[in-house]
Amino acid sequence: MDTKENITNTKKNKHLSLQERCFIEIRLKEGWSAYKISKSINRTINTVLNEIKRGSVKQIKNGVEITRYFAEVGERVYYQNRENCKGKYKLLKCSKFIDYVTNKVLKDNWSLDACTGEALASARFNSDEMVCTKTLYNYIDLGFIKISNSDLPMKLRINKRKNIVRVNRRKLGRSIEERDKTIEKVLRKEIRQ
């Protein structure tokens, strides 16, 4: 028995597409098993079973409750779950700290990092009542805080553009390595004299 025929290449760490969800819906209507569907779309059986559970809807037909899978429902639930898996903003939880930072920056011309460092050093706030400096900069860019980028003079000075070295730069003229060897000898004689 040749083992190459029994090895399946599964797509790992890839999410199902709408096309694959529609394929699952069509094959379930035709009466295929979840195992047969998983082998035909080259996915694991658990992925297909989880998708069927995610996109199944209970319907009442002739007084009998039946469960059917719909690709659109699976896609909608998938995107809702993706929205819910993001990290939440700590803006409301850390409002006292953010007010403290806003006052220090606007009135005393402190930097965001100085505010965070001073609050940690003096133990004004617990670590769960604070956000890091990078988060403060993100909040400013998103417009959640009353501070603007013009209130932060060091941020305006930082050049975020990276120097790009062109690989295929146009070369003007001939290289100095291509010159005649006799010229090199003549130039060295002139320098010595």
XYZ file of C-alpha atoms in Angstrom:
193
model
C 0.000 0.000 0.000
C 1.374 3.366 -0.995
C 1.126 5.960 1.810
C 1.216 8.957 -0.533
C -2.413 8.386 -1.464
C -3.545 8.496 2.168
C -1.906 11.796 3.087
C -4.208 14.797 2.856
C -2.949 18.346 2.656
C -5.165 20.384 4.927
C -5.338 24.155 4.933
C -4.219 25.069 8.423
C -4.929 28.408 10.089
C -7.073 29.623 7.203
C -10.634 30.794 7.611
C -13.436 29.469 5.486
C -14.462 31.614 2.552
C -18.016 32.356 1.455
C -17.478 30.050 -1.522
C -16.595 27.160 0.794
C -19.597 27.935 2.984
C -21.880 27.841 -0.086
C -20.306 24.519 -1.063
C -21.106 23.160 2.421
C -24.698 24.384 2.132
C -25.217 22.779 -1.273
C -23.663 19.463 -0.248
C -25.715 19.290 2.948
C -28.896 19.748 0.875
C -27.727 16.861 -1.305
C -27.328 14.684 1.780
C -23.539 14.488 2.019
C -21.990 13.727 5.388
C -19.780 16.246 7.149
C -16.825 13.908 6.737
C -17.286 13.660 2.966
C -17.666 17.467 2.711
C -14.493 18.021 4.733
C -12.499 15.730 2.450
C -13.834 17.391 -0.697
C -12.913 20.937 0.408
C -9.664 19.746 2.006
C -10.522 20.848 5.545
C -10.631 19.061 8.849
C -13.895 17.527 9.995
C -14.002 19.756 13.101
C -13.853 22.878 10.939
C -16.839 21.721 8.916
C -18.792 20.621 12.002
C -18.142 23.952 13.731
C -19.251 25.804 10.607
C -22.444 23.763 10.372
C -23.184 24.525 14.023
C -22.430 28.240 13.481
C -24.655 28.660 10.431
C -27.566 26.433 11.412
C -30.992 27.976 11.903
C -34.068 26.370 13.422
C -37.155 26.554 11.214
C -40.686 25.308 11.634
C -41.966 23.403 8.621
C -45.451 21.795 8.737
C -45.460 22.097 12.524
C -42.117 20.281 12.830
C -38.964 22.077 13.955
C -36.033 21.396 11.631
C -32.485 22.706 11.595
C -30.942 23.877 8.303
C -27.570 25.337 7.456
C -27.301 28.601 5.499
C -24.007 29.969 4.202
C -25.110 33.603 4.619
C -25.951 33.015 8.281
C -22.583 31.329 8.842
C -20.809 34.239 7.191
C -22.731 36.817 9.249
C -22.080 35.024 12.540
C -18.415 34.634 11.587
C -18.010 38.395 11.063
C -19.886 39.168 14.291
C -17.527 36.893 16.185
C -14.533 38.554 14.522
C -15.787 41.970 15.636
C -16.234 40.739 19.204
C -12.757 39.224 19.454
C -10.988 42.596 19.280
C -9.534 44.166 22.384
C -11.774 46.685 24.062
C -10.835 50.294 24.644
C -9.949 51.078 28.249
C -11.073 54.664 27.770
C -13.889 54.635 30.311
C -12.027 52.524 32.844
C -9.006 54.848 32.754
C -10.854 58.165 32.465
C -9.209 59.661 35.592
C -5.745 58.862 34.275
C -6.585 60.276 30.854
C -7.896 63.492 32.460
C -4.642 63.700 34.452
C -2.567 63.276 31.274
C -4.669 65.839 29.403
C -4.163 68.457 32.144
C -0.403 67.839 32.352
C 0.084 68.023 28.598
C -2.086 71.085 27.960
C -1.184 73.140 31.063
C 2.354 72.074 31.952
C 3.585 71.035 28.457
C 4.552 67.543 29.585
C 5.060 64.698 27.179
C 2.846 61.631 27.271
C 5.748 59.452 28.355
C 6.614 61.835 31.198
C 3.005 61.715 32.412
C 2.961 57.934 32.379
C 6.351 57.654 34.065
C 5.482 60.182 36.788
C 2.165 58.481 37.499
C 3.929 55.124 37.890
C 6.767 56.536 40.006
C 4.486 58.416 42.394
C 1.900 55.581 42.459
C -0.965 57.964 41.704
C -2.805 55.271 39.763
C -2.829 51.504 39.827
C -1.538 49.738 36.737
C -5.064 48.611 35.821
C -6.249 52.265 35.942
C -3.620 53.340 33.388
C -2.842 52.814 29.720
C 0.620 52.752 28.185
C 2.187 55.604 26.233
C 1.607 53.923 22.871
C -2.106 53.591 23.681
C -2.243 57.283 24.563
C -0.738 58.168 21.183
C -3.283 55.874 19.486
C -6.139 57.573 21.368
C -4.873 60.967 20.222
C -4.701 59.801 16.604
C -8.239 58.401 16.867
C -9.530 61.640 18.423
C -10.595 60.120 21.753
C -8.594 62.647 23.798
C -8.774 66.436 23.674
C -5.044 66.607 22.942
C -4.016 67.113 19.321
C -0.730 66.329 17.603
C 0.144 70.039 17.573
C 0.147 69.928 21.398
C 2.947 67.365 21.200
C 5.918 69.165 19.636
C 8.224 66.133 19.680
C 5.741 64.038 17.723
C 5.700 66.614 14.943
C 9.499 66.539 14.708
C 9.755 62.788 14.202
C 10.109 61.861 10.549
C 8.193 58.635 9.963
C 9.300 58.249 6.365
C 11.913 55.576 5.903
C 14.852 56.117 3.604
C 14.382 53.812 0.651
C 17.490 52.647 -1.156
C 16.681 51.863 -4.731
C 18.144 48.575 -5.852
C 17.980 49.337 -9.572
C 19.272 52.880 -9.369
C 20.299 54.387 -12.671
C 24.055 54.610 -12.980
C 25.342 57.731 -14.694
C 28.595 57.436 -16.584
C 31.259 54.766 -16.311
C 32.623 53.374 -13.086
C 36.078 54.392 -11.912
C 37.123 50.740 -11.909
C 36.714 50.665 -15.694
C 39.468 53.221 -16.391
C 42.766 52.254 -18.023
C 45.645 50.996 -15.877
C 48.046 53.455 -17.569
C 46.085 56.432 -16.252
C 46.396 55.056 -12.757
C 50.212 54.915 -13.093
C 50.372 58.460 -14.492
C 48.220 59.854 -11.695
C 50.373 58.234 -9.030
C 53.546 59.719 -10.565
C 52.012 63.194 -10.546
C 50.972 62.889 -6.915
C 54.476 61.838 -5.831
C 56.125 64.818 -7.518
